[in-house]
Amino acid sequence: MTTNAENSEPASLATSELGGKAIDILAKLVAFPSVSSAANRDAIAYIADYFGELGASVLRLPSEQAGKENLWVTFGGSTDGGIVLSGHIDVVPVAGQDWHRPPFVLTLESDKVYGRGTTDMKGFVACVMAAASQIDSSRLKRPLHIAVTFDEEVGCHGARELVAFLKRTGTRPAAFLVGEPTGMAVVDRHKGSVGFTTEIAGKAAHSSQIHLGLNAIQVAAELVGFLMSLGEKQKGGRADEAFPYPYPSINVGSIRGGGVRNIVAPVCAIDWEVRPILPGQLNEIREAFSEHVRDKLAERQRWGGLVPEIVTQLVYDTPPLIANDPSEARNLALQVSGRNQTLAVSYGTEAGIYQEAGFATVVCGPGDIQQAHTADEWIEIDQLEQCVAFLQRLFEHCSDI
Ligand SMILES: [Zn+2]
């Protein structure tokens, strides 16, 4: 951690002892440059050792992906019906961003701390670690679990492996609280985010003899047009005003194809994404696209001309989080936070994966999503304070006091 004044107390601006402890831990977490492309083993080892010293049962769960691990921590026995506090340790890259502070050194200024991951979402993990120092396992009425996952930012691979681990071991927690930044509001709805890549293989030919080739860019352009019209069609459905864009959306984010002007482009690929509000909407869009591709290929076959090869791959699938009241996660988070309503947010999280796997899940964590992924990412110290206070109340709620 660095501070503006040398030798000043790092956590001097924190208003509580646990808040100060959370900032000290956050400094250690930020110092691991755990961007999604890198191994996270060192950061996981640090967190695992920390919880081990507190007397928790700690399971490091190595992935088949080299250097990547999930962490599963349990306080208070391994019966069903536990509460899971879940966060990811990977962060988005800093390359190409205009940082004015060192991204992997926690910098404390005024009422904020700066550094990559402070908001998204090492701040939450640090709060859980700090607050966990007060857990008395012998008094817990139900288990408290902490899940730390990898690769949230690049497709939630860690969360999927965690779900597989829970199924394999027959572990059935009652509720998941995912600590992505919500300003500590209780969020029980968000859109999904599902990525596809469609690759088109045509046939190269000299541009003086286009009749001998099959232009993959031309085929891609027609498919892009279809996707755009499919997106427009979604506006015919019910508007869900909880979201700034109140319909499922389709976006083509990238197109790569061809090579030179005078060659008929033999290959082209499009990266596109669907953001469904409800799971059925994704299936409808997928099916409409597949049907369109089938029709187009059949049409070309009937003409007797060259037929392109069109292959669509699912790149990532983060399902939507669907309001499900009364769920145990929702009731618990509202009760402990003292709030009386839940909110919807536009961004995706791992929560939809846990819900899809059958676990009641809400999102509730410190910080403002506007800060996530930005240069000079920061979190207000007050948000960390609110989070540790929330966690203390949660732990009390799970204990016999
Ligand atoms: Zn995140």
Short mmCIF file of C-alpha atoms and ligand atoms in Angstrom, two decimals:
data_model
loop_
_atom_site.label_atom_id
_atom_site.label_comp_id
_atom_site.label_asym_id
_atom_site.label_seq_id
_atom_site.Cartn_x
_atom_site.Cartn_y
_atom_site.Cartn_z
CA MET A 1 0.00 0.00 0.00
CA THR A 2 1.15 3.54 -0.60
CA THR A 3 -0.24 6.62 0.98
CA ASN A 4 0.22 10.26 0.09
CA ALA A 5 2.26 10.97 3.19
CA GLU A 6 5.16 8.65 3.81
CA ASN A 7 5.05 6.66 7.01
CA SER A 8 1.43 7.57 7.67
CA GLU A 9 -0.82 4.85 9.03
CA PRO A 10 -2.25 3.05 5.98
CA ALA A 11 -5.69 2.52 7.42
CA SER A 12 -5.91 5.80 9.31
CA LEU A 13 -9.00 6.95 7.42
CA ALA A 14 -10.98 3.83 8.15
CA THR A 15 -13.55 4.43 10.83
CA SER A 16 -13.58 0.97 12.39
CA GLU A 17 -11.01 -1.63 13.32
CA LEU A 18 -12.46 -4.15 10.89
CA GLY A 19 -12.61 -1.51 8.14
CA GLY A 20 -8.91 -0.86 8.69
CA LYS A 21 -8.21 -4.58 8.57
CA ALA A 22 -10.16 -4.85 5.30
CA ILE A 23 -8.03 -2.08 3.77
CA ASP A 24 -4.79 -3.76 4.89
CA ILE A 25 -5.97 -7.04 3.32
CA LEU A 26 -7.14 -5.24 0.18
CA ALA A 27 -3.62 -3.81 -0.21
CA LYS A 28 -2.26 -7.37 -0.25
CA LEU A 29 -4.91 -8.57 -2.72
CA VAL A 30 -4.39 -5.64 -5.11
CA ALA A 31 -0.65 -6.39 -5.12
CA PHE A 32 -1.35 -9.72 -6.88
CA PRO A 33 -1.64 -8.75 -10.57
CA SER A 34 -4.30 -11.42 -11.04
CA VAL A 35 -5.59 -10.41 -14.47
CA SER A 36 -7.72 -13.15 -15.96
CA SER A 37 -5.02 -14.25 -18.42
CA ALA A 38 -2.52 -14.91 -15.60
CA ALA A 39 -2.26 -17.70 -13.01
CA ASN A 40 -4.11 -16.90 -9.77
CA ARG A 41 -2.40 -19.55 -7.65
CA ASP A 42 -0.39 -17.11 -5.50
CA ALA A 43 -3.41 -14.99 -4.63
CA ILE A 44 -5.44 -18.11 -3.80
CA ALA A 45 -2.59 -19.46 -1.63
CA TYR A 46 -2.53 -16.21 0.36
CA ILE A 47 -6.31 -16.27 0.91
CA ALA A 48 -6.30 -20.00 1.70
CA ASP A 49 -3.55 -19.57 4.32
CA TYR A 50 -5.41 -16.67 5.87
CA PHE A 51 -8.64 -18.65 6.31
CA GLY A 52 -6.68 -21.73 7.41
CA GLU A 53 -5.15 -19.70 10.24
CA LEU A 54 -8.67 -18.71 11.33
CA GLY A 55 -9.48 -22.41 11.74
CA ALA A 56 -11.69 -22.82 8.67
CA SER A 57 -11.71 -25.89 6.49
CA VAL A 58 -9.98 -24.82 3.28
CA LEU A 59 -10.11 -26.57 -0.08
CA ARG A 60 -7.99 -25.34 -2.97
CA LEU A 61 -9.60 -26.61 -6.16
CA PRO A 62 -7.10 -26.58 -9.05
CA SER A 63 -8.60 -26.21 -12.51
CA GLU A 64 -7.51 -28.09 -15.59
CA GLN A 65 -6.47 -24.65 -16.79
CA ALA A 66 -2.86 -24.30 -15.72
CA GLY A 67 -2.26 -22.10 -12.70
CA LYS A 68 -5.95 -21.43 -12.07
CA GLU A 69 -7.74 -22.39 -8.87
CA ASN A 70 -11.02 -21.91 -7.08
CA LEU A 71 -11.11 -21.74 -3.30
CA TRP A 72 -13.85 -23.22 -1.10
CA VAL A 73 -13.75 -22.32 2.58
CA THR A 74 -16.10 -23.58 5.28
CA PHE A 75 -16.66 -22.37 8.81
CA GLY A 76 -18.81 -24.50 11.09
CA GLY A 77 -19.17 -28.00 9.66
CA SER A 78 -20.16 -29.29 6.27
CA THR A 79 -23.90 -29.84 6.63
CA ASP A 80 -26.40 -28.65 4.04
CA GLY A 81 -28.15 -25.31 4.31
CA GLY A 82 -25.08 -23.09 4.51
CA ILE A 83 -24.64 -19.52 3.31
CA VAL A 84 -22.06 -18.89 0.57
CA LEU A 85 -20.25 -15.57 0.19
CA SER A 86 -18.89 -15.59 -3.33
CA GLY A 87 -16.37 -13.39 -5.10
CA HIS A 88 -13.88 -13.58 -7.95
CA ILE A 89 -10.21 -12.78 -7.67
CA ASP A 90 -9.43 -12.12 -11.34
CA VAL A 91 -9.34 -8.57 -12.67
CA VAL A 92 -9.47 -7.00 -16.13
CA PRO A 93 -6.18 -5.84 -17.73
CA VAL A 94 -4.76 -2.34 -17.28
CA ALA A 95 -2.88 -2.21 -20.59
CA GLY A 96 -3.95 0.68 -22.79
CA GLN A 97 -5.64 2.52 -19.93
CA ASP A 98 -4.50 5.92 -18.72
CA TRP A 99 -3.68 5.23 -15.07
CA HIS A 100 -2.37 8.06 -12.89
CA ARG A 101 -1.71 5.77 -9.94
CA PRO A 102 0.05 2.38 -9.81
CA PRO A 103 -2.69 -0.14 -10.63
CA PHE A 104 -1.28 -2.96 -8.49
CA VAL A 105 -0.41 -0.90 -5.44
CA LEU A 106 -3.24 0.24 -3.19
CA THR A 107 -3.22 4.02 -2.96
CA LEU A 108 -5.16 5.69 -0.20
CA GLU A 109 -6.36 9.23 -0.85
CA SER A 110 -8.96 11.12 1.09
CA ASP A 111 -12.03 8.87 1.45
CA LYS A 112 -11.12 6.39 -1.31
CA VAL A 113 -8.65 3.64 -2.06
CA TYR A 114 -7.37 3.21 -5.63
CA GLY A 115 -6.13 0.13 -7.45
CA ARG A 116 -7.18 -2.50 -9.98
CA GLY A 117 -9.89 -4.69 -8.48
CA THR A 118 -10.76 -2.41 -5.54
CA THR A 119 -14.37 -2.33 -6.78
CA ASP A 120 -14.45 -5.39 -9.04
CA MET A 121 -14.14 -7.18 -6.72
CA LYS A 122 -11.22 -7.64 -4.36
CA GLY A 123 -12.82 -5.06 -2.05
CA PHE A 124 -15.58 -7.51 -1.21
CA VAL A 125 -13.15 -10.40 -0.76
CA ALA A 126 -11.05 -8.24 1.60
CA CYS A 127 -14.17 -7.35 3.64
CA VAL A 128 -15.10 -11.03 3.95
CA MET A 129 -11.57 -11.91 5.06
CA ALA A 130 -11.51 -9.11 7.63
CA ALA A 131 -14.98 -9.85 9.01
CA ALA A 132 -14.30 -13.61 9.11
CA SER A 133 -11.69 -12.99 11.81
CA GLN A 134 -14.65 -12.58 14.17
CA ILE A 135 -16.44 -15.82 13.31
CA ASP A 136 -16.76 -18.24 16.22
CA SER A 137 -17.33 -21.53 14.39
CA SER A 138 -18.57 -23.30 17.53
CA ARG A 139 -21.57 -20.96 17.67
CA LEU A 140 -22.63 -21.16 14.04
CA LYS A 141 -26.11 -22.60 13.55
CA ARG A 142 -25.37 -23.27 9.89
CA PRO A 143 -22.18 -23.44 7.81
CA LEU A 144 -20.68 -20.30 6.35
CA HIS A 145 -18.85 -20.86 3.10
CA ILE A 146 -16.59 -18.55 1.17
CA ALA A 147 -16.09 -19.16 -2.55
CA VAL A 148 -13.32 -17.41 -4.45
CA THR A 149 -13.38 -18.08 -8.18
CA PHE A 150 -11.15 -17.48 -11.23
CA ASP A 151 -11.90 -16.19 -14.73
CA GLU A 152 -15.16 -14.37 -13.96
CA GLU A 153 -14.18 -11.61 -16.35
CA VAL A 154 -13.63 -13.97 -19.27
CA GLY A 155 -16.65 -16.26 -19.14
CA CYS A 156 -17.18 -17.28 -15.50
CA HIS A 157 -15.22 -20.52 -15.96
CA GLY A 158 -14.36 -20.69 -12.26
CA ALA A 159 -18.01 -20.45 -11.18
CA ARG A 160 -18.94 -23.32 -13.51
CA GLU A 161 -16.16 -25.46 -12.06
CA LEU A 162 -17.34 -24.56 -8.57
CA VAL A 163 -20.88 -25.68 -9.40
CA ALA A 164 -19.46 -28.98 -10.73
CA PHE A 165 -17.52 -29.40 -7.46
CA LEU A 166 -20.67 -28.77 -5.36
CA LYS A 167 -22.65 -31.30 -7.42
CA ARG A 168 -19.85 -33.86 -7.28
CA THR A 169 -19.58 -33.60 -3.50
CA GLY A 170 -23.34 -33.33 -2.92
CA THR A 171 -22.89 -30.00 -1.13
CA ARG A 172 -26.18 -28.13 -0.91
CA PRO A 173 -25.88 -24.61 0.46
CA ALA A 174 -29.16 -22.75 0.98
CA ALA A 175 -28.13 -19.36 -0.36
CA PHE A 176 -25.43 -17.61 -2.39
CA LEU A 177 -24.55 -13.96 -1.88
CA VAL A 178 -22.36 -12.74 -4.75
CA GLY A 179 -20.45 -9.62 -3.70
CA GLU A 180 -20.24 -7.78 -7.04
CA PRO A 181 -20.60 -4.00 -6.62
CA THR A 182 -24.18 -2.93 -5.92
CA GLY A 183 -23.55 -0.16 -3.39
CA MET A 184 -24.68 -2.82 -0.86
CA ALA A 185 -28.18 -2.85 -2.37
CA VAL A 186 -29.78 -6.28 -2.78
CA VAL A 187 -29.95 -7.21 -6.47
CA ASP A 188 -32.06 -10.16 -7.53
CA ARG A 189 -32.25 -9.58 -11.27
CA HIS A 190 -29.80 -9.01 -14.08
CA LYS A 191 -29.58 -9.79 -17.76
CA GLY A 192 -27.57 -12.70 -19.05
CA SER A 193 -24.62 -12.34 -21.39
CA VAL A 194 -24.05 -15.02 -23.99
CA GLY A 195 -21.28 -14.82 -26.58
CA PHE A 196 -21.08 -16.57 -29.95
CA THR A 197 -18.58 -16.67 -32.78
CA THR A 198 -19.86 -17.57 -36.24
CA GLU A 199 -17.19 -18.60 -38.75
CA ILE A 200 -17.91 -18.63 -42.47
CA ALA A 201 -15.71 -20.46 -44.94
CA GLY A 202 -16.24 -19.53 -48.59
CA LYS A 203 -13.85 -19.93 -51.53
CA ALA A 204 -11.04 -17.67 -52.67
CA ALA A 205 -10.82 -16.54 -56.29
CA HIS A 206 -9.26 -13.66 -58.17
CA SER A 207 -11.60 -10.70 -58.16
CA SER A 208 -11.59 -10.68 -61.97
CA GLN A 209 -13.37 -14.06 -61.76
CA ILE A 210 -15.76 -13.73 -58.86
CA HIS A 211 -17.99 -16.40 -60.35
CA LEU A 212 -15.34 -18.99 -59.35
CA GLY A 213 -15.30 -17.98 -55.65
CA LEU A 214 -17.66 -17.63 -52.75
CA ASN A 215 -17.30 -14.42 -50.77
CA ALA A 216 -17.42 -15.18 -47.03
CA ILE A 217 -17.73 -11.47 -46.17
CA GLN A 218 -20.86 -11.26 -48.28
CA VAL A 219 -22.36 -14.24 -46.47
CA ALA A 220 -21.36 -12.72 -43.11
CA ALA A 221 -22.92 -9.38 -44.03
CA GLU A 222 -26.23 -11.08 -44.73
CA LEU A 223 -26.04 -12.89 -41.36
CA VAL A 224 -25.18 -9.64 -39.56
CA GLY A 225 -28.22 -8.03 -41.20
CA PHE A 226 -30.37 -10.92 -39.99
CA LEU A 227 -29.04 -10.62 -36.42
CA MET A 228 -29.74 -6.88 -36.43
CA SER A 229 -33.31 -7.44 -37.61
CA LEU A 230 -33.73 -10.16 -34.97
CA GLY A 231 -32.59 -7.62 -32.38
CA GLU A 232 -35.13 -5.07 -33.65
CA LYS A 233 -37.84 -7.72 -33.44
CA GLN A 234 -37.24 -8.05 -29.71
CA LYS A 235 -38.81 -4.61 -29.30
CA GLY A 236 -42.15 -6.23 -30.11
CA GLY A 237 -42.03 -8.05 -26.78
CA ARG A 238 -42.80 -6.70 -23.34
CA ALA A 239 -40.60 -3.80 -22.26
CA ASP A 240 -38.96 -4.51 -18.89
CA GLU A 241 -38.44 -1.01 -17.56
CA ALA A 242 -36.14 -2.22 -14.79
CA PHE A 243 -33.38 -2.17 -17.42
CA PRO A 244 -32.05 0.93 -19.25
CA TYR A 245 -32.49 -1.01 -22.50
CA PRO A 246 -35.77 -2.76 -21.68
CA TYR A 247 -35.56 -5.67 -24.17
CA PRO A 248 -33.22 -8.57 -24.82
CA SER A 249 -30.42 -7.18 -26.99
CA ILE A 250 -28.21 -8.53 -29.77
CA ASN A 251 -24.88 -6.93 -30.61
CA VAL A 252 -22.34 -7.80 -33.30
CA GLY A 253 -19.12 -6.61 -31.69
CA SER A 254 -16.49 -7.63 -34.18
CA ILE A 255 -16.10 -8.82 -37.74
CA ARG A 256 -12.91 -10.21 -39.22
CA GLY A 257 -12.59 -11.36 -42.77
CA GLY A 258 -10.87 -11.36 -46.12
CA GLY A 259 -7.37 -10.18 -46.85
CA VAL A 260 -6.85 -8.08 -49.94
CA ARG A 261 -9.11 -6.07 -52.22
CA ASN A 262 -8.66 -8.16 -55.32
CA ILE A 263 -9.28 -11.60 -53.82
CA VAL A 264 -12.74 -12.96 -53.15
CA ALA A 265 -12.72 -13.27 -49.33
CA PRO A 266 -12.47 -16.97 -48.41
CA VAL A 267 -13.12 -16.59 -44.66
CA CYS A 268 -14.97 -14.31 -42.30
CA ALA A 269 -15.90 -14.49 -38.62
CA ILE A 270 -18.37 -12.50 -36.57
CA ASP A 271 -18.43 -12.19 -32.77
CA TRP A 272 -21.89 -11.52 -31.46
CA GLU A 273 -23.62 -11.43 -28.14
CA VAL A 274 -27.12 -11.84 -26.75
CA ARG A 275 -28.25 -10.26 -23.48
CA PRO A 276 -31.44 -12.07 -22.49
CA ILE A 277 -33.72 -11.04 -19.66
CA LEU A 278 -35.28 -14.50 -19.38
CA PRO A 279 -33.67 -17.83 -20.38
CA GLY A 280 -36.33 -18.67 -22.98
CA GLN A 281 -35.43 -15.57 -24.96
CA LEU A 282 -31.93 -16.85 -25.60
CA ASN A 283 -33.24 -20.14 -26.94
CA GLU A 284 -35.66 -18.33 -29.27
CA ILE A 285 -32.89 -16.13 -30.67
CA ARG A 286 -30.49 -19.05 -31.06
CA GLU A 287 -33.12 -21.15 -32.78
CA ALA A 288 -34.15 -18.32 -35.14
CA PHE A 289 -30.52 -17.80 -36.14
CA SER A 290 -29.87 -21.53 -36.69
CA GLU A 291 -33.04 -21.83 -38.74
CA HIS A 292 -32.05 -18.85 -40.87
CA VAL A 293 -28.61 -20.38 -41.50
CA ARG A 294 -30.18 -23.74 -42.41
CA ASP A 295 -32.62 -22.01 -44.81
CA LYS A 296 -29.85 -20.01 -46.49
CA LEU A 297 -27.66 -23.10 -46.96
CA ALA A 298 -30.60 -25.09 -48.34
CA GLU A 299 -31.39 -22.25 -50.74
CA ARG A 300 -27.83 -22.22 -52.06
CA GLN A 301 -27.86 -26.00 -52.42
CA ARG A 302 -31.02 -25.74 -54.50
CA TRP A 303 -29.30 -23.25 -56.79
CA GLY A 304 -26.52 -25.78 -57.30
CA GLY A 305 -23.77 -23.25 -56.61
CA LEU A 306 -20.99 -23.20 -54.04
CA VAL A 307 -22.21 -23.61 -50.46
CA PRO A 308 -20.33 -21.94 -47.61
CA GLU A 309 -19.49 -23.68 -44.38
CA ILE A 310 -21.04 -21.86 -41.43
CA VAL A 311 -20.13 -22.88 -37.89
CA THR A 312 -21.38 -21.10 -34.77
CA GLN A 313 -19.68 -21.68 -31.43
CA LEU A 314 -20.81 -20.71 -27.97
CA VAL A 315 -17.93 -18.74 -26.44
CA TYR A 316 -19.40 -17.95 -23.02
CA ASP A 317 -22.76 -18.29 -21.36
CA THR A 318 -23.60 -16.22 -18.32
CA PRO A 319 -27.29 -16.81 -17.65
CA PRO A 320 -29.62 -14.08 -16.42
CA LEU A 321 -30.48 -13.79 -12.74
CA ILE A 322 -34.22 -14.06 -12.36
CA ALA A 323 -36.22 -12.60 -9.48
CA ASN A 324 -37.42 -15.47 -7.39
CA ASP A 325 -39.23 -14.35 -4.30
CA PRO A 326 -39.42 -15.39 -1.63
CA SER A 327 -36.00 -16.99 -1.89
CA GLU A 328 -33.80 -17.65 1.10
CA ALA A 329 -30.98 -15.57 -0.37
CA ARG A 330 -33.28 -12.62 -1.01
CA ASN A 331 -34.92 -12.74 2.42
CA LEU A 332 -31.62 -13.11 4.22
CA ALA A 333 -29.91 -10.27 2.35
CA LEU A 334 -32.87 -7.91 2.84
CA GLN A 335 -33.14 -8.75 6.52
CA VAL A 336 -29.44 -8.36 7.24
CA SER A 337 -29.10 -5.18 5.18
CA GLY A 338 -32.24 -3.65 6.68
CA ARG A 339 -33.61 -2.89 3.22
CA ASN A 340 -37.10 -3.55 2.01
CA GLN A 341 -36.69 -3.82 -1.74
CA THR A 342 -34.54 -5.51 -4.32
CA LEU A 343 -33.13 -3.98 -7.50
CA ALA A 344 -32.27 -5.02 -11.05
CA VAL A 345 -28.91 -4.22 -12.70
CA SER A 346 -27.79 -4.33 -16.33
CA TYR A 347 -24.45 -6.09 -15.95
CA GLY A 348 -23.99 -9.85 -15.71
CA THR A 349 -22.43 -11.74 -12.80
CA GLU A 350 -21.79 -15.32 -11.68
CA ALA A 351 -25.13 -15.19 -9.82
CA GLY A 352 -27.08 -16.50 -12.83
CA ILE A 353 -24.82 -19.58 -12.95
CA TYR A 354 -25.45 -20.40 -9.28
CA GLN A 355 -29.18 -19.81 -9.67
CA GLU A 356 -29.30 -21.98 -12.80
CA ALA A 357 -27.61 -24.73 -10.76
CA GLY A 358 -30.48 -24.59 -8.28
CA PHE A 359 -29.10 -22.32 -5.56
CA ALA A 360 -31.05 -19.26 -4.32
CA THR A 361 -28.79 -16.33 -5.19
CA VAL A 362 -28.66 -12.55 -4.91
CA VAL A 363 -25.94 -9.97 -5.60
CA CYS A 364 -24.92 -7.62 -2.81
CA GLY A 365 -21.52 -6.00 -2.48
CA PRO A 366 -19.61 -2.77 -1.93
CA GLY A 367 -18.77 -0.15 -4.54
CA ASP A 368 -20.23 1.33 -7.68
CA ILE A 369 -20.20 -0.66 -10.93
CA GLN A 370 -19.30 2.59 -12.76
CA GLN A 371 -15.81 2.18 -11.29
CA ALA A 372 -15.36 -1.40 -12.51
CA HIS A 373 -12.79 -1.89 -15.30
CA THR A 374 -11.82 1.83 -15.34
CA ALA A 375 -8.40 3.49 -15.15
CA ASP A 376 -7.72 4.62 -11.57
CA GLU A 377 -10.41 2.23 -10.31
CA TRP A 378 -11.37 3.15 -6.75
CA ILE A 379 -13.77 2.29 -3.97
CA GLU A 380 -15.02 4.53 -1.20
CA ILE A 381 -13.81 3.50 2.23
CA ASP A 382 -17.35 4.01 3.48
CA GLN A 383 -18.50 1.23 1.13
CA LEU A 384 -15.97 -1.14 2.68
CA GLU A 385 -17.20 -0.08 6.12
CA GLN A 386 -20.79 -0.77 5.14
CA CYS A 387 -19.80 -4.17 3.79
CA VAL A 388 -17.93 -5.31 6.92
CA ALA A 389 -20.85 -4.11 9.07
CA PHE A 390 -23.25 -6.09 6.84
CA LEU A 391 -21.05 -9.19 7.15
CA GLN A 392 -20.84 -8.86 10.93
CA ARG A 393 -24.64 -8.76 11.11
CA LEU A 394 -24.83 -11.74 8.75
CA PHE A 395 -22.43 -13.76 10.90
CA GLU A 396 -24.42 -12.87 14.02
CA HIS A 397 -27.58 -13.93 12.22
CA CYS A 398 -25.99 -17.32 11.53
CA SER A 399 -24.83 -17.71 15.16
CA ASP A 400 -26.71 -18.59 18.34
CA ILE A 401 -26.86 -15.06 19.65
ZN ZN B 1 -16.75 -8.66 -11.17
#
